[in-house]
Amino acid sequence: MPSLEDELFPSTPGKFKIDRAHHTMNRQFHRCFASTSTMFLWALFLIALTASYLSFQSFVDSGSRYFSASWGGIQWEKQVRNSAQIHRSGGMSVLLTGAAGFVGTHVSLALKKRGDGVVGLDNFNSYYDPSLKKARKSMLNDHGIFVVEGDVNDSRLLEKLFDVVAFTHVMHLAAQAGVRYAMENPGSYVHSNIAGLVTLLEACKSANPQPSIVWASSSSVYGLNDKVPFSESDRTDRPASLYAATKKAGEEITHTYNHIYGLSITGLRFFTVYGPWGRPDMAYFSFTRNILQGKPITVYRGKNRVDLARDFTYIDDIVKGCLGSLDTSGKSTGSGGKKKGPAPYRIFNLGNTSPVTVPTLVDILERHLKVKAKRNIVDMPGNGDVPFTHANISLARREFGYKPTTDLQTGLKKFVRWYLSYYGYNRGSKPVN
């Protein structure tokens, strides 16, 4: 019986053995080959069809996001323009990022009260209870301040805002705050404090006219500096936390944009801001909540059992510093992204210049709340906190007359009054928060 090899290949070169069996097998081979080719073509067709569908779906999704965006349209533009209207001679029109935040809300109200135009921007993230931010937004709306819900990383939104309003100033307060949270979610700090800052600066340098910029740096940039009080000329190259590092990076980035594009930029190093409508993650806020609820509070202490101290600064004093910085910011010199001359670049400390220990803070809260705190005293962990802060404010005093007037005793009394009212707390019952 001839082998398969004999059937397919001739035994004598140049000659083929052709018989019925060979012919039948040859037809089966070609049929199989044709069937495989057909399947291959069908596979290619299905792949192409799938790719086309995915491409179309992506287009539909993009379009859906565009048309379902929470901004844009005639009515939206009207709200932006109305909110940005200036109602005093020599006033300014300010785009204020982080408007539903603690400092942002107070600065927005102060600007509006004196007749400046204000348009807010906030992404209402869930770093802390968004309902508090929504309540702030409602208060701003009651005062005629429109807050756009959007992210500072959204370049299209920023471009649209600058297209609708020729802002004279930008007050950039949007940021990922908190020292300890950086150990849990480091990416959020890079996203907000670095990428978001660059996106905003890109929009500002391309705007015509270019706005003057005032933005929130932080006293955290002083890091492991042990020279007190902290002065703007002190070294800031030893950050103790990722938060501090992103703020320090922001100072370097803003200097670059000032140098290359002629943007007028002022950085403000805030020192432990507190007061009504504050941030729930801050110690004074969480202490108040836990004391009222009968829960223990954790009070950290530094090396050698030394009490931690902070330069607590009341919100009204910070607001005065923000407005003073805006009023003296000078003009940007660029146009269409091109520098035409040098522009101001400044950094100021905004503090109270009277540090108070954390145990003393608790003592004051106990007196105002008329409740004794259950204190757990523990050593400070290596989570980015520093043992003390103390601001030298002589530069801000000289440049725009900055002078804090509220001591911690008075400021905490105002905060406690707000807290009890906001959370519907009646003495003798538990708060609703």
C-alpha positions as a Python dict, from the first residue, in 0.01 Angstrom:
ca = {
    (1, 'M'): (0, 0, 0),
    (2, 'P'): (144, 337, -99),
    (3, 'S'): (235, 562, 188),
    (4, 'L'): (97, 910, 239),
    (5, 'E'): (433, 1044, 132),
    (6, 'D'): (411, 841, -189),
    (7, 'E'): (65, 975, -256),
    (8, 'L'): (170, 1336, -225),
    (9, 'F'): (516, 1332, -376),
    (10, 'P'): (643, 1147, -687),
    (11, 'S'): (900, 866, -653),
    (12, 'T'): (1060, 977, -977),
    (13, 'P'): (1157, 1342, -1012),
    (14, 'G'): (940, 1530, -1261),
    (15, 'K'): (660, 1269, -1258),
    (16, 'F'): (336, 1246, -1049),
    (17, 'K'): (139, 938, -964),
    (18, 'I'): (-219, 1044, -1017),
    (19, 'D'): (-498, 810, -930),
    (20, 'R'): (-849, 841, -784),
    (21, 'A'): (-737, 821, -421),
    (22, 'H'): (-483, 1094, -477),
    (23, 'H'): (-738, 1308, -656),
    (24, 'T'): (-991, 1267, -375),
    (25, 'M'): (-736, 1357, -106),
    (26, 'N'): (-618, 1657, -307),
    (27, 'R'): (-974, 1789, -332),
    (28, 'Q'): (-1017, 1745, 46),
    (29, 'F'): (-692, 1935, 108),
    (30, 'H'): (-800, 2228, -107),
    (31, 'R'): (-1147, 2226, 48),
    (32, 'C'): (-992, 2234, 395),
    (33, 'F'): (-757, 2516, 292),
    (34, 'A'): (-1044, 2713, 144),
    (35, 'S'): (-1249, 2657, 461),
    (36, 'T'): (-959, 2781, 680),
    (37, 'S'): (-914, 3087, 460),
    (38, 'T'): (-1284, 3164, 487),
    (39, 'M'): (-1273, 3133, 866),
    (40, 'F'): (-969, 3361, 874),
    (41, 'L'): (-1149, 3621, 667),
    (42, 'W'): (-1455, 3598, 892),
    (43, 'A'): (-1231, 3644, 1195),
    (44, 'L'): (-1076, 3954, 1041),
    (45, 'F'): (-1424, 4084, 966),
    (46, 'L'): (-1540, 4029, 1323),
    (47, 'I'): (-1227, 4198, 1462),
    (48, 'A'): (-1282, 4498, 1237),
    (49, 'L'): (-1649, 4509, 1335),
    (50, 'T'): (-1561, 4498, 1706),
    (51, 'A'): (-1300, 4771, 1667),
    (52, 'S'): (-1549, 4988, 1480),
    (53, 'Y'): (-1809, 4935, 1753),
    (54, 'L'): (-1564, 5023, 2030),
    (55, 'S'): (-1451, 5331, 1840),
    (56, 'F'): (-1810, 5437, 1790),
    (57, 'Q'): (-1894, 5366, 2156),
    (58, 'S'): (-1599, 5580, 2262),
    (59, 'F'): (-1725, 5860, 2040),
    (60, 'V'): (-2075, 5827, 2185),
    (61, 'D'): (-1939, 5825, 2542),
    (62, 'S'): (-1730, 6135, 2472),
    (63, 'G'): (-2025, 6309, 2320),
    (64, 'S'): (-2244, 6203, 2609),
    (65, 'R'): (-1995, 6344, 2858),
    (66, 'Y'): (-1981, 6665, 2657),
    (67, 'F'): (-2356, 6712, 2637),
    (68, 'S'): (-2419, 6599, 2995),
    (69, 'A'): (-2146, 6825, 3141),
    (70, 'S'): (-2257, 7034, 3437),
    (71, 'W'): (-2131, 7349, 3267),
    (72, 'G'): (-2189, 7529, 2939),
    (73, 'G'): (-2489, 7674, 2761),
    (74, 'I'): (-2648, 8018, 2739),
    (75, 'Q'): (-2801, 8012, 3087),
    (76, 'W'): (-2475, 7893, 3244),
    (77, 'E'): (-2277, 8169, 3071),
    (78, 'K'): (-2529, 8425, 3195),
    (79, 'Q'): (-2483, 8305, 3553),
    (80, 'V'): (-2105, 8328, 3519),
    (81, 'R'): (-2118, 8681, 3378),
    (82, 'N'): (-2363, 8801, 3641),
    (83, 'S'): (-2152, 8661, 3922),
    (84, 'A'): (-1837, 8821, 3777),
    (85, 'Q'): (-1988, 9171, 3753),
    (86, 'I'): (-1795, 9440, 3942),
    (87, 'H'): (-1998, 9676, 4161),
    (88, 'R'): (-1736, 9921, 4284),
    (89, 'S'): (-1497, 10167, 4125),
    (90, 'G'): (-1157, 10009, 4066),
    (91, 'G'): (-1290, 9667, 4158),
    (92, 'M'): (-1170, 9330, 4032),
    (93, 'S'): (-1324, 9024, 3873),
    (94, 'V'): (-1193, 8711, 4044),
    (95, 'L'): (-1198, 8345, 3948),
    (96, 'L'): (-1175, 8170, 4285),
    (97, 'T'): (-1091, 7799, 4288),
    (98, 'G'): (-1184, 7591, 4590),
    (99, 'A'): (-1473, 7831, 4647),
    (100, 'A'): (-1678, 7582, 4850),
    (101, 'G'): (-1382, 7511, 5075),
    (102, 'F'): (-1323, 7667, 5417),
    (103, 'V'): (-1099, 7959, 5321),
    (104, 'G'): (-1253, 7988, 4974),
    (105, 'T'): (-1602, 8050, 5111),
    (106, 'H'): (-1490, 8327, 5345),
    (107, 'V'): (-1274, 8500, 5082),
    (108, 'S'): (-1555, 8483, 4825),
    (109, 'L'): (-1800, 8646, 5064),
    (110, 'A'): (-1552, 8919, 5157),
    (111, 'L'): (-1482, 9002, 4793),
    (112, 'K'): (-1851, 9011, 4705),
    (113, 'K'): (-1931, 9226, 5008),
    (114, 'R'): (-1692, 9499, 4898),
    (115, 'G'): (-1825, 9499, 4539),
    (116, 'D'): (-1586, 9273, 4350),
    (117, 'G'): (-1702, 9015, 4099),
    (118, 'V'): (-1650, 8652, 4201),
    (119, 'V'): (-1697, 8326, 4013),
    (120, 'G'): (-1629, 8012, 4214),
    (121, 'L'): (-1496, 7675, 4100),
    (122, 'D'): (-1503, 7358, 4313),
    (123, 'N'): (-1509, 6985, 4247),
    (124, 'F'): (-1687, 6897, 4575),
    (125, 'N'): (-1470, 6592, 4638),
    (126, 'S'): (-1531, 6359, 4930),
    (127, 'Y'): (-1209, 6416, 5127),
    (128, 'Y'): (-1448, 6531, 5399),
    (129, 'D'): (-1827, 6544, 5417),
    (130, 'P'): (-1945, 6702, 5088),
    (131, 'S'): (-2268, 6814, 5257),
    (132, 'L'): (-2068, 7082, 5441),
    (133, 'K'): (-1934, 7205, 5107),
    (134, 'K'): (-2285, 7204, 4962),
    (135, 'A'): (-2404, 7412, 5258),
    (136, 'R'): (-2126, 7661, 5193),
    (137, 'K'): (-2222, 7671, 4826),
    (138, 'S'): (-2582, 7744, 4920),
    (139, 'M'): (-2465, 8031, 5139),
    (140, 'L'): (-2255, 8169, 4853),
    (141, 'N'): (-2548, 8141, 4616),
    (142, 'D'): (-2763, 8340, 4859),
    (143, 'H'): (-2507, 8619, 4828),
    (144, 'G'): (-2509, 8615, 4449),
    (145, 'I'): (-2192, 8409, 4401),
    (146, 'F'): (-2213, 8142, 4134),
    (147, 'V'): (-2001, 7831, 4198),
    (148, 'V'): (-1919, 7617, 3896),
    (149, 'E'): (-1897, 7247, 3975),
    (150, 'G'): (-1583, 7126, 3799),
    (151, 'D'): (-1220, 7028, 3840),
    (152, 'V'): (-924, 7260, 3810),
    (153, 'N'): (-762, 6992, 3593),
    (154, 'D'): (-1033, 7040, 3329),
    (155, 'S'): (-853, 7259, 3075),
    (156, 'R'): (-1162, 7290, 2853),
    (157, 'L'): (-1365, 7427, 3142),
    (158, 'L'): (-1095, 7677, 3234),
    (159, 'E'): (-1064, 7788, 2874),
    (160, 'K'): (-1439, 7838, 2858),
    (161, 'L'): (-1445, 8042, 3180),
    (162, 'F'): (-1172, 8274, 3052),
    (163, 'D'): (-1360, 8300, 2723),
    (164, 'V'): (-1679, 8410, 2899),
    (165, 'V'): (-1513, 8650, 3149),
    (166, 'A'): (-1189, 8848, 3125),
    (167, 'F'): (-1088, 8784, 3486),
    (168, 'T'): (-850, 9041, 3630),
    (169, 'H'): (-741, 8809, 3911),
    (170, 'V'): (-732, 8441, 4005),
    (171, 'M'): (-744, 8332, 4368),
    (172, 'H'): (-629, 7971, 4364),
    (173, 'L'): (-731, 7795, 4685),
    (174, 'A'): (-827, 7454, 4545),
    (175, 'A'): (-595, 7184, 4678),
    (176, 'Q'): (-579, 6844, 4838),
    (177, 'A'): (-531, 6936, 5202),
    (178, 'G'): (-416, 6739, 5505),
    (179, 'V'): (-74, 6611, 5609),
    (180, 'R'): (-162, 6260, 5728),
    (181, 'Y'): (-400, 6169, 5443),
    (182, 'A'): (-105, 6183, 5203),
    (183, 'M'): (10, 5849, 5341),
    (184, 'E'): (-323, 5693, 5234),
    (185, 'N'): (-378, 5859, 4898),
    (186, 'P'): (-59, 6017, 4764),
    (187, 'G'): (-190, 6035, 4408),
    (188, 'S'): (-461, 6285, 4503),
    (189, 'Y'): (-193, 6534, 4613),
    (190, 'V'): (-6, 6512, 4285),
    (191, 'H'): (-333, 6536, 4091),
    (192, 'S'): (-464, 6844, 4272),
    (193, 'N'): (-161, 7030, 4403),
    (194, 'I'): (75, 6985, 4109),
    (195, 'A'): (-116, 6881, 3796),
    (196, 'G'): (-412, 7104, 3882),
    (197, 'L'): (-184, 7400, 3948),
    (198, 'V'): (-7, 7356, 3614),
    (199, 'T'): (-338, 7325, 3427),
    (200, 'L'): (-456, 7650, 3583),
    (201, 'L'): (-129, 7830, 3510),
    (202, 'E'): (-148, 7717, 3148),
    (203, 'A'): (-495, 7867, 3119),
    (204, 'C'): (-379, 8191, 3283),
    (205, 'K'): (-70, 8237, 3066),
    (206, 'S'): (-277, 8188, 2751),
    (207, 'A'): (-554, 8427, 2862),
    (208, 'N'): (-568, 8773, 2714),
    (209, 'P'): (-538, 8975, 2926),
    (210, 'Q'): (-343, 8760, 3169),
    (211, 'P'): (-483, 8773, 3523),
    (212, 'S'): (-278, 8831, 3837),
    (213, 'I'): (-261, 8517, 4051),
    (214, 'V'): (-269, 8471, 4428),
    (215, 'W'): (-252, 8112, 4549),
    (216, 'A'): (-237, 7913, 4871),
    (217, 'S'): (96, 7759, 4955),
    (218, 'S'): (140, 7639, 5315),
    (219, 'S'): (346, 7683, 5628),
    (220, 'S'): (418, 7311, 5587),
    (221, 'V'): (692, 7402, 5338),
    (222, 'Y'): (916, 7493, 5633),
    (223, 'G'): (926, 7122, 5714),
    (224, 'L'): (1210, 7028, 5946),
    (225, 'N'): (1328, 7388, 5981),
    (226, 'D'): (1403, 7453, 6349),
    (227, 'K'): (1475, 7826, 6325),
    (228, 'V'): (1189, 8031, 6472),
    (229, 'P'): (993, 8227, 6387),
    (230, 'F'): (969, 8100, 6027),
    (231, 'S'): (1062, 8366, 5772),
    (232, 'E'): (1003, 8364, 5396),
    (233, 'S'): (1381, 8362, 5339),
    (234, 'D'): (1436, 8046, 5548),
    (235, 'R'): (1526, 7720, 5377),
    (236, 'T'): (1233, 7509, 5261),
    (237, 'D'): (1413, 7213, 5105),
    (238, 'R'): (1341, 6959, 5382),
    (239, 'P'): (967, 6882, 5369),
    (240, 'A'): (832, 6648, 5637),
    (241, 'S'): (530, 6529, 5435),
    (242, 'L'): (418, 6470, 5078),
    (243, 'Y'): (165, 6750, 5122),
    (244, 'A'): (448, 6988, 5208),
    (245, 'A'): (652, 6861, 4914),
    (246, 'T'): (367, 6931, 4668),
    (247, 'K'): (327, 7283, 4806),
    (248, 'K'): (700, 7344, 4778),
    (249, 'A'): (686, 7211, 4421),
    (250, 'G'): (403, 7459, 4359),
    (251, 'E'): (627, 7746, 4464),
    (252, 'E'): (895, 7636, 4220),
    (253, 'I'): (642, 7586, 3940),
    (254, 'T'): (481, 7926, 3991),
    (255, 'H'): (823, 8090, 3987),
    (256, 'T'): (887, 7927, 3650),
    (257, 'Y'): (562, 8059, 3502),
    (258, 'N'): (637, 8404, 3640),
    (259, 'H'): (984, 8400, 3484),
    (260, 'I'): (888, 8261, 3144),
    (261, 'Y'): (539, 8401, 3083),
    (262, 'G'): (526, 8722, 3289),
    (263, 'L'): (248, 8609, 3522),
    (264, 'S'): (211, 8814, 3841),
    (265, 'I'): (212, 8553, 4118),
    (266, 'T'): (179, 8576, 4495),
    (267, 'G'): (206, 8267, 4716),
    (268, 'L'): (56, 8267, 5066),
    (269, 'R'): (189, 8038, 5337),
    (270, 'F'): (-112, 7985, 5565),
    (271, 'F'): (-52, 7891, 5928),
    (272, 'T'): (-315, 7654, 6081),
    (273, 'V'): (-636, 7834, 5984),
    (274, 'Y'): (-942, 7780, 6206),
    (275, 'G'): (-1289, 7922, 6256),
    (276, 'P'): (-1659, 7883, 6161),
    (277, 'W'): (-1731, 7666, 5855),
    (278, 'G'): (-1391, 7503, 5904),
    (279, 'R'): (-1257, 7166, 5790),
    (280, 'P'): (-1374, 6861, 5990),
    (281, 'D'): (-1031, 6696, 5958),
    (282, 'M'): (-863, 6973, 6159),
    (283, 'A'): (-780, 6900, 6525),
    (284, 'Y'): (-989, 7179, 6679),
    (285, 'F'): (-1293, 7061, 6479),
    (286, 'S'): (-1261, 6689, 6556),
    (287, 'F'): (-1179, 6766, 6921),
    (288, 'T'): (-1503, 6963, 6951),
    (289, 'R'): (-1707, 6683, 6795),
    (290, 'N'): (-1557, 6411, 7014),
    (291, 'I'): (-1574, 6613, 7337),
    (292, 'L'): (-1945, 6677, 7282),
    (293, 'Q'): (-2005, 6311, 7203),
    (294, 'G'): (-1816, 6192, 7510),
    (295, 'K'): (-1547, 6026, 7300),
    (296, 'P'): (-1175, 6038, 7382),
    (297, 'I'): (-944, 6268, 7188),
    (298, 'T'): (-585, 6193, 7093),
    (299, 'V'): (-336, 6462, 7185),
    (300, 'Y'): (11, 6415, 7040),
    (301, 'R'): (332, 6526, 7204),
    (302, 'G'): (679, 6564, 7059),
    (303, 'K'): (1020, 6435, 7157),
    (304, 'N'): (1114, 6448, 7525),
    (305, 'R'): (743, 6482, 7612),
    (306, 'V'): (730, 6835, 7469),
    (307, 'D'): (382, 6964, 7380),
    (308, 'L'): (314, 7036, 7014),
    (309, 'A'): (244, 7401, 6931),
    (310, 'R'): (76, 7571, 6638),
    (311, 'D'): (45, 7928, 6517),
    (312, 'F'): (-336, 7913, 6505),
    (313, 'T'): (-472, 8186, 6275),
    (314, 'Y'): (-836, 8291, 6275),
    (315, 'I'): (-1014, 8283, 5940),
    (316, 'D'): (-1100, 8657, 5937),
    (317, 'D'): (-729, 8743, 5967),
    (318, 'I'): (-646, 8507, 5680),
    (319, 'V'): (-917, 8672, 5467),
    (320, 'K'): (-763, 9015, 5531),
    (321, 'G'): (-429, 8878, 5415),
    (322, 'C'): (-583, 8730, 5100),
    (323, 'L'): (-755, 9055, 5006),
    (324, 'G'): (-443, 9257, 5081),
    (325, 'S'): (-244, 9027, 4853),
    (326, 'L'): (-496, 9064, 4571),
    (327, 'D'): (-503, 9443, 4608),
    (328, 'T'): (-124, 9473, 4583),
    (329, 'S'): (-57, 9192, 4336),
    (330, 'G'): (44, 9412, 4044),
    (331, 'K'): (-21, 9323, 3683),
    (332, 'S'): (89, 9032, 3467),
    (333, 'T'): (297, 9145, 3172),
    (334, 'G'): (242, 8871, 2918),
    (335, 'S'): (-1, 8846, 2632),
    (336, 'G'): (-101, 8539, 2435),
    (337, 'G'): (147, 8330, 2629),
    (338, 'K'): (442, 8562, 2562),
    (339, 'K'): (622, 8766, 2828),
    (340, 'K'): (666, 9138, 2762),
    (341, 'G'): (847, 9232, 3082),
    (342, 'P'): (916, 9130, 3442),
    (343, 'A'): (615, 9075, 3669),
    (344, 'P'): (588, 9059, 4050),
    (345, 'Y'): (666, 8732, 4223),
    (346, 'R'): (601, 8731, 4598),
    (347, 'I'): (564, 8491, 4891),
    (348, 'F'): (414, 8587, 5228),
    (349, 'N'): (355, 8420, 5563),
    (350, 'L'): (1, 8464, 5692),
    (351, 'G'): (-8, 8363, 6058),
    (352, 'N'): (-102, 8492, 6400),
    (353, 'T'): (262, 8496, 6520),
    (354, 'S'): (156, 8369, 6866),
    (355, 'P'): (195, 7988, 6888),
    (356, 'V'): (-26, 7801, 7136),
    (357, 'T'): (25, 7442, 7258),
    (358, 'V'): (-232, 7180, 7167),
    (359, 'P'): (-317, 7103, 7534),
    (360, 'T'): (-395, 7474, 7579),
    (361, 'L'): (-624, 7456, 7275),
    (362, 'V'): (-811, 7171, 7445),
    (363, 'D'): (-835, 7369, 7770),
    (364, 'I'): (-1003, 7657, 7584),
    (365, 'L'): (-1248, 7423, 7409),
    (366, 'E'): (-1341, 7266, 7742),
    (367, 'R'): (-1426, 7608, 7884),
    (368, 'H'): (-1640, 7709, 7586),
    (369, 'L'): (-1816, 7372, 7563),
    (370, 'K'): (-1847, 7331, 7940),
    (371, 'V'): (-1749, 6967, 7894),
    (372, 'K'): (-1434, 6793, 8013),
    (373, 'A'): (-1230, 6618, 7744),
    (374, 'K'): (-1115, 6258, 7776),
    (375, 'R'): (-751, 6294, 7669),
    (376, 'N'): (-526, 6022, 7538),
    (377, 'I'): (-170, 6157, 7536),
    (378, 'V'): (50, 5972, 7287),
    (379, 'D'): (386, 6032, 7121),
    (380, 'M'): (370, 6191, 6778),
    (381, 'P'): (400, 5924, 6505),
    (382, 'G'): (615, 5970, 6197),
    (383, 'N'): (325, 6074, 5977),
    (384, 'G'): (450, 6408, 5846),
    (385, 'D'): (347, 6633, 6134),
    (386, 'V'): (597, 6882, 6273),
    (387, 'P'): (638, 6976, 6642),
    (388, 'F'): (569, 7349, 6608),
    (389, 'T'): (494, 7636, 6370),
    (390, 'H'): (556, 8006, 6424),
    (391, 'A'): (515, 8275, 6159),
    (392, 'N'): (723, 8586, 6107),
    (393, 'I'): (469, 8819, 5943),
    (394, 'S'): (681, 9133, 5913),
    (395, 'L'): (697, 9110, 5532),
    (396, 'A'): (319, 9094, 5490),
    (397, 'R'): (279, 9375, 5742),
    (398, 'R'): (518, 9592, 5545),
    (399, 'E'): (376, 9514, 5200),
    (400, 'F'): (2, 9546, 5265),
    (401, 'G'): (-51, 9619, 5633),
    (402, 'Y'): (-134, 9265, 5744),
    (403, 'K'): (-210, 9261, 6116),
    (404, 'P'): (-396, 8971, 6284),
    (405, 'T'): (-634, 9079, 6559),
    (406, 'T'): (-805, 8762, 6685),
    (407, 'D'): (-650, 8554, 6963),
    (408, 'L'): (-725, 8183, 7005),
    (409, 'Q'): (-960, 8234, 7300),
    (410, 'T'): (-1182, 8471, 7100),
    (411, 'G'): (-1161, 8273, 6776),
    (412, 'L'): (-1255, 7941, 6935),
    (413, 'K'): (-1551, 8103, 7109),
    (414, 'K'): (-1683, 8209, 6767),
    (415, 'F'): (-1617, 7865, 6623),
    (416, 'V'): (-1799, 7685, 6906),
    (417, 'R'): (-2099, 7916, 6868),
    (418, 'W'): (-2115, 7833, 6497),
    (419, 'Y'): (-2063, 7460, 6556),
    (420, 'L'): (-2346, 7430, 6808),
    (421, 'S'): (-2578, 7623, 6577),
    (422, 'Y'): (-2486, 7444, 6254),
    (423, 'Y'): (-2517, 7092, 6395),
    (424, 'G'): (-2835, 7170, 6590),
    (425, 'Y'): (-2679, 7091, 6924),
    (426, 'N'): (-2868, 7172, 7241),
    (427, 'R'): (-2690, 7148, 7572),
    (428, 'G'): (-2783, 6826, 7746),
    (429, 'S'): (-2838, 6634, 7419),
    (430, 'K'): (-2606, 6479, 7164),
    (431, 'P'): (-2519, 6663, 6844),
    (432, 'V'): (-2673, 6539, 6523),
    (433, 'N'): (-2345, 6516, 6325),
}
